[in-house]
mmCIF file of C-alpha atoms in Angstrom:
data_model
loop_
_atom_site.group_PDB
_atom_site.id
_atom_site.type_symbol
_atom_site.label_atom_id
_atom_site.label_comp_id
_atom_site.label_asym_id
_atom_site.label_seq_id
_atom_site.Cartn_x
_atom_site.Cartn_y
_atom_site.Cartn_z
ATOM 1 C CA UNK G 1 2.924 58.605 -143.399
ATOM 2 C CA UNK G 2 1.655 61.725 -141.512
ATOM 3 C CA UNK G 3 -2.079 60.877 -142.279
ATOM 4 C CA UNK G 4 -2.140 57.385 -140.702
ATOM 5 C CA UNK G 5 -0.008 58.548 -137.787
ATOM 6 C CA UNK G 6 -2.399 61.385 -137.036
ATOM 7 C CA UNK G 7 -5.552 59.172 -137.398
ATOM 8 C CA UNK G 8 -3.942 56.586 -135.011
ATOM 9 C CA UNK G 9 -3.401 59.185 -132.169
ATOM 10 C CA UNK G 10 -6.946 60.774 -133.048
ATOM 11 C CA UNK G 11 -8.666 57.425 -132.194
ATOM 12 C CA UNK G 12 -6.896 57.146 -128.961
ATOM 13 C CA UNK G 13 -6.854 60.683 -127.511
ATOM 14 C CA UNK G 14 -10.285 61.288 -128.784
ATOM 15 C CA UNK G 15 -11.659 57.810 -128.029
ATOM 16 C CA UNK G 16 -13.037 57.827 -131.547
ATOM 17 C CA UNK G 17 -15.564 55.537 -133.063
ATOM 18 C CA UNK G 18 -14.660 54.498 -136.446
ATOM 19 C CA UNK G 19 -17.660 56.373 -137.994
ATOM 20 C CA UNK G 20 -16.433 59.467 -136.662
ATOM 21 C CA UNK G 21 -13.239 59.725 -138.781
ATOM 22 C CA UNK G 22 -12.829 56.497 -140.994
ATOM 23 C CA UNK G 23 -14.081 55.265 -144.439
ATOM 24 C CA UNK G 24 -16.497 53.890 -145.055
ATOM 25 C CA UNK G 25 -17.766 57.461 -145.051
ATOM 26 C CA UNK G 26 -21.317 58.403 -143.308
ATOM 27 C CA UNK G 27 -21.549 61.859 -144.634
ATOM 28 C CA UNK G 28 -23.408 62.828 -141.254
ATOM 29 C CA UNK G 29 -20.402 62.005 -139.160
ATOM 30 C CA UNK G 30 -17.362 61.629 -140.768
ATOM 31 C CA UNK G 31 -14.484 64.281 -139.652
ATOM 32 C CA UNK G 32 -13.879 66.715 -142.102
ATOM 33 C CA UNK G 33 -10.641 69.328 -142.153
ATOM 34 C CA UNK G 34 -12.991 72.092 -141.120
ATOM 35 C CA UNK G 35 -13.903 70.083 -138.101
ATOM 36 C CA UNK G 36 -10.396 70.311 -136.717
ATOM 37 C CA UNK G 37 -10.108 73.744 -135.459
ATOM 38 C CA UNK G 38 -6.369 75.364 -134.625
ATOM 39 C CA UNK G 39 -6.025 76.912 -131.264
ATOM 40 C CA UNK G 40 -3.401 79.207 -129.537
ATOM 41 C CA UNK G 41 -3.798 79.782 -125.980
ATOM 42 C CA UNK G 42 -7.439 78.745 -125.879
ATOM 43 C CA UNK G 43 -8.152 81.153 -128.541
ATOM 44 C CA UNK G 44 -9.125 80.183 -132.332
ATOM 45 C CA UNK G 45 -6.361 80.860 -135.065
ATOM 46 C CA UNK G 46 -5.262 80.002 -138.340
ATOM 47 C CA UNK G 47 -3.229 76.881 -139.498
ATOM 48 C CA UNK G 48 -0.346 79.016 -140.706
ATOM 49 C CA UNK G 49 -0.173 80.579 -137.208
ATOM 50 C CA UNK G 50 3.015 80.107 -134.996
ATOM 51 C CA UNK G 51 2.221 78.557 -131.210
ATOM 52 C CA UNK G 52 -0.561 76.420 -132.108
ATOM 53 C CA UNK G 53 -0.834 74.555 -128.994
ATOM 54 C CA UNK G 54 -4.174 72.659 -129.219
ATOM 55 C CA UNK G 55 -7.051 71.752 -131.559
ATOM 56 C CA UNK G 56 -10.863 72.168 -131.007
ATOM 57 C CA UNK G 57 -12.588 69.006 -132.649
ATOM 58 C CA UNK G 58 -16.132 69.170 -133.736
ATOM 59 C CA UNK G 59 -18.098 65.811 -133.921
ATOM 60 C CA UNK G 60 -20.839 66.390 -136.377
ATOM 61 C CA UNK G 61 -22.516 63.186 -135.270
ATOM 62 C CA UNK G 62 -21.658 59.675 -133.535
ATOM 63 C CA UNK G 63 -23.482 56.413 -132.774
ATOM 64 C CA UNK G 64 -25.176 57.950 -129.591
ATOM 65 C CA UNK G 65 -25.979 61.097 -131.120
ATOM 66 C CA UNK G 66 -29.413 60.284 -132.591
ATOM 67 C CA UNK G 67 -30.134 63.798 -133.748
ATOM 68 C CA UNK G 68 -26.381 64.735 -135.087
ATOM 69 C CA UNK G 69 -26.579 67.734 -132.708
ATOM 70 C CA UNK G 70 -23.155 67.139 -132.614
ATOM 71 C CA UNK G 71 -20.430 68.081 -129.850
ATOM 72 C CA UNK G 72 -16.942 69.891 -129.388
ATOM 73 C CA UNK G 73 -13.769 68.377 -127.436
ATOM 74 C CA UNK G 74 -10.470 69.999 -127.238
ATOM 75 C CA UNK G 75 -7.025 68.456 -127.285
ATOM 76 C CA UNK G 76 -3.916 70.133 -126.186
ATOM 77 C CA UNK G 77 -0.098 69.584 -126.964
ATOM 78 C CA UNK G 78 1.534 67.275 -124.779
ATOM 79 C CA UNK G 79 5.147 66.078 -124.400
ATOM 80 C CA UNK G 80 3.762 62.327 -124.949
ATOM 81 C CA UNK G 81 5.307 60.794 -128.081
ATOM 82 C CA UNK G 82 1.886 60.262 -129.067
ATOM 83 C CA UNK G 83 0.776 63.835 -129.306
ATOM 84 C CA UNK G 84 -1.910 64.431 -131.832
ATOM 85 C CA UNK G 85 -1.294 68.021 -131.872
ATOM 86 C CA UNK G 86 2.327 67.606 -132.720
ATOM 87 C CA UNK G 87 1.579 65.059 -135.552
ATOM 88 C CA UNK G 88 -1.062 67.031 -137.193
ATOM 89 C CA UNK G 89 1.469 70.037 -137.276
ATOM 90 C CA UNK G 90 4.339 67.847 -138.750
ATOM 91 C CA UNK G 91 1.576 66.664 -141.185
ATOM 92 C CA UNK G 92 0.647 70.264 -141.894
ATOM 93 C CA UNK G 93 4.408 71.292 -142.713
ATOM 94 C CA UNK G 94 4.586 68.445 -144.958
ATOM 95 C CA UNK G 95 1.229 69.073 -146.979
ATOM 96 C CA UNK G 96 -0.397 72.570 -146.396
ATOM 97 C CA UNK G 97 -2.647 72.222 -149.293
ATOM 98 C CA UNK G 98 -4.462 69.254 -147.654
ATOM 99 C CA UNK G 99 -5.710 71.720 -144.867
ATOM 100 C CA UNK G 100 -6.992 73.902 -147.606
ATOM 101 C CA UNK G 101 -9.768 71.701 -148.630
ATOM 102 C CA UNK G 102 -12.043 72.189 -145.751
ATOM 103 C CA UNK G 103 -15.031 69.964 -146.968
ATOM 104 C CA UNK G 104 -13.008 66.858 -147.538
ATOM 105 C CA UNK G 105 -12.393 64.254 -144.819
ATOM 106 C CA UNK G 106 -9.640 65.030 -142.453
ATOM 107 C CA UNK G 107 -8.019 61.625 -142.881
ATOM 108 C CA UNK G 108 -7.579 61.653 -146.781
ATOM 109 C CA UNK G 109 -4.492 60.034 -148.052
ATOM 110 C CA UNK G 110 -2.267 61.250 -150.730
ATOM 111 C CA UNK G 111 -4.076 59.032 -153.218
ATOM 112 C CA UNK G 112 -7.447 61.028 -152.617
ATOM 113 C CA UNK G 113 -9.131 57.916 -150.627
ATOM 114 C CA UNK G 114 -9.867 58.491 -147.146
ATOM 115 C CA UNK G 115 -8.338 56.074 -145.046
ATOM 116 C CA UNK G 116 -10.621 53.211 -144.085
ATOM 117 C CA UNK G 117 -11.283 50.936 -141.124
ATOM 118 C CA UNK G 118 -9.584 47.904 -142.634
ATOM 119 C CA UNK G 119 -6.671 49.799 -143.641
ATOM 120 C CA UNK G 120 -6.163 51.037 -139.790
ATOM 121 C CA UNK G 121 -7.145 47.558 -138.496
ATOM 122 C CA UNK G 122 -4.278 45.983 -140.626
ATOM 123 C CA UNK G 123 -1.764 48.858 -139.721
ATOM 124 C CA UNK G 124 -2.628 47.845 -136.005
ATOM 125 C CA UNK G 125 -2.250 43.992 -136.609
ATOM 126 C CA UNK G 126 1.010 44.515 -138.509
ATOM 127 C CA UNK G 127 2.508 46.396 -135.739
ATOM 128 C CA UNK G 128 1.239 43.775 -133.091
ATOM 129 C CA UNK G 129 2.672 40.861 -135.227
ATOM 130 C CA UNK G 130 6.226 42.803 -135.518
ATOM 131 C CA UNK G 131 6.157 42.804 -131.656
ATOM 132 C CA UNK G 132 5.247 38.772 -131.901
ATOM 133 C CA UNK G 133 1.749 39.656 -130.069
ATOM 134 C CA UNK G 134 -1.383 37.845 -131.027
ATOM 135 C CA UNK G 135 -2.527 40.343 -134.069
ATOM 136 C CA UNK G 136 -6.186 38.902 -133.721
ATOM 137 C CA UNK G 137 -6.418 40.709 -130.227
ATOM 138 C CA UNK G 138 -6.320 44.003 -131.863
ATOM 139 C CA UNK G 139 -8.904 46.097 -134.224
ATOM 140 C CA UNK G 140 -9.652 49.537 -134.623
ATOM 141 C CA UNK G 141 -11.837 49.432 -131.377
ATOM 142 C CA UNK G 142 -8.365 48.903 -129.557
ATOM 143 C CA UNK G 143 -7.744 52.824 -130.096
ATOM 144 C CA UNK G 144 -10.918 53.639 -128.406
ATOM 145 C CA UNK G 145 -10.291 51.248 -125.243
ATOM 146 C CA UNK G 146 -6.724 52.604 -125.203
ATOM 147 C CA UNK G 147 -7.946 56.229 -124.818
ATOM 148 C CA UNK G 148 -10.484 55.236 -122.147
ATOM 149 C CA UNK G 149 -7.918 53.247 -120.029
ATOM 150 C CA UNK G 150 -5.160 55.861 -120.263
ATOM 151 C CA UNK G 151 -7.889 58.317 -118.583
ATOM 152 C CA UNK G 152 -9.073 55.775 -116.119
ATOM 153 C CA UNK G 153 -5.481 54.665 -115.112
ATOM 154 C CA UNK G 154 -4.363 58.595 -114.521
ATOM 155 C CA UNK G 155 -7.343 58.920 -112.096
ATOM 156 C CA UNK G 156 -9.968 60.741 -114.385
ATOM 157 C CA UNK G 157 -13.349 60.558 -113.150
ATOM 158 C CA UNK G 158 -15.869 58.339 -114.743
ATOM 159 C CA UNK G 159 -18.317 60.929 -115.921
ATOM 160 C CA UNK G 160 -15.196 62.930 -117.225
ATOM 161 C CA UNK G 161 -14.367 59.669 -119.385
ATOM 162 C CA UNK G 162 -18.091 59.369 -120.525
ATOM 163 C CA UNK G 163 -18.211 62.868 -121.598
ATOM 164 C CA UNK G 164 -14.665 62.975 -123.238
ATOM 165 C CA UNK G 165 -15.826 59.680 -125.374
ATOM 166 C CA UNK G 166 -19.071 60.251 -125.820
ATOM 167 C CA UNK G 167 -20.513 57.431 -124.062
ATOM 168 C CA UNK G 168 -23.919 57.863 -122.477
ATOM 169 C CA UNK G 169 -24.384 54.914 -120.658
ATOM 170 C CA UNK G 170 -22.034 52.650 -118.245
ATOM 171 C CA UNK G 171 -20.996 50.445 -121.127
ATOM 172 C CA UNK G 172 -18.083 52.750 -120.794
ATOM 173 C CA UNK G 173 -16.580 50.079 -117.944
ATOM 174 C CA UNK G 174 -16.082 47.453 -120.383
ATOM 175 C CA UNK G 175 -13.730 49.734 -122.181
ATOM 176 C CA UNK G 176 -11.567 50.207 -118.766
ATOM 177 C CA UNK G 177 -8.567 47.824 -118.280
ATOM 178 C CA UNK G 178 -6.739 47.702 -114.716
ATOM 179 C CA UNK G 179 -3.576 46.618 -116.034
ATOM 180 C CA UNK G 180 -1.661 46.538 -119.381
ATOM 181 C CA UNK G 181 -3.993 43.978 -120.813
ATOM 182 C CA UNK G 182 -1.113 42.241 -122.953
ATOM 183 C CA UNK G 183 1.208 41.361 -119.964
ATOM 184 C CA UNK G 184 -1.852 41.236 -117.236
ATOM 185 C CA UNK G 185 0.401 43.055 -114.694
ATOM 186 C CA UNK G 186 -1.160 45.954 -112.963
ATOM 187 C CA UNK G 187 0.181 49.371 -113.552
ATOM 188 C CA UNK G 188 2.051 50.893 -110.709
ATOM 189 C CA UNK G 189 -0.284 53.692 -109.152
ATOM 190 C CA UNK G 190 0.236 55.888 -106.116
ATOM 191 C CA UNK G 191 -1.621 54.887 -103.019
ATOM 192 C CA UNK G 192 -4.030 58.028 -103.735
ATOM 193 C CA UNK G 193 -4.704 56.336 -107.481
ATOM 194 C CA UNK G 194 -5.132 52.857 -105.831
ATOM 195 C CA UNK G 195 -7.770 54.022 -103.428
ATOM 196 C CA UNK G 196 -9.517 56.221 -106.036
ATOM 197 C CA UNK G 197 -9.665 52.901 -108.444
ATOM 198 C CA UNK G 198 -10.919 50.703 -105.563
ATOM 199 C CA UNK G 199 -13.914 53.317 -105.063
ATOM 200 C CA UNK G 200 -14.871 52.984 -108.719
ATOM 201 C CA UNK G 201 -14.678 49.207 -108.801
ATOM 202 C CA UNK G 202 -17.133 49.155 -105.463
ATOM 203 C CA UNK G 203 -19.223 51.635 -107.543
ATOM 204 C CA UNK G 204 -19.131 49.377 -110.684
ATOM 205 C CA UNK G 205 -19.877 46.259 -108.803
ATOM 206 C CA UNK G 206 -22.951 48.041 -107.284
ATOM 207 C CA UNK G 207 -24.114 49.183 -110.789
ATOM 208 C CA UNK G 208 -23.487 45.580 -112.416
ATOM 209 C CA UNK G 209 -25.519 43.968 -109.033
ATOM 210 C CA UNK G 210 -28.396 46.576 -109.637
ATOM 211 C CA UNK G 211 -28.629 45.861 -113.456
ATOM 212 C CA UNK G 212 -28.080 42.101 -112.924
ATOM 213 C CA UNK G 213 -30.777 41.386 -110.118
#
């Protein structure tokens, strides 16, 4: 359904932790409807407006946000088939009343229950099984890994990835896969991106050497 699809894309494109958007609910962290703010041309607008091209997401708290100070992250519309913005707008057309209940969790199912971590994991593993991939290799954290890896493979700076995914340490390197992971085949890159990746690996090797020496 629209809820589950939007939640999957949210997990990837916002590099989200489960506690930030899935049940079991942490009242200080769970994403609410009012935390997803529609935008048009980088200006805030209403849900019913034409031309919505992005959302500002308010993370009220997360694992590394000890004082629940919160932060904002923007996600814009894309031509990608896994576009979070398009998925949410399609969901809005199907169930506009959902977006009126601003104090409720964003990813609340038609049953009234909030989409759970266990249900998300089962969806991912069912999809892996259908593709004849080892389902036990996949879980909800796979979405966070995918988001970080996509950014890395298109050449985003490590500090940009850390900020977007709300990492406060270099543990982010654990999430960055050089290839597809499944096929173990490096993703083709331009010489410029290969050179940038090589520089990152050197910096990462220096960091690992310093922390283990």
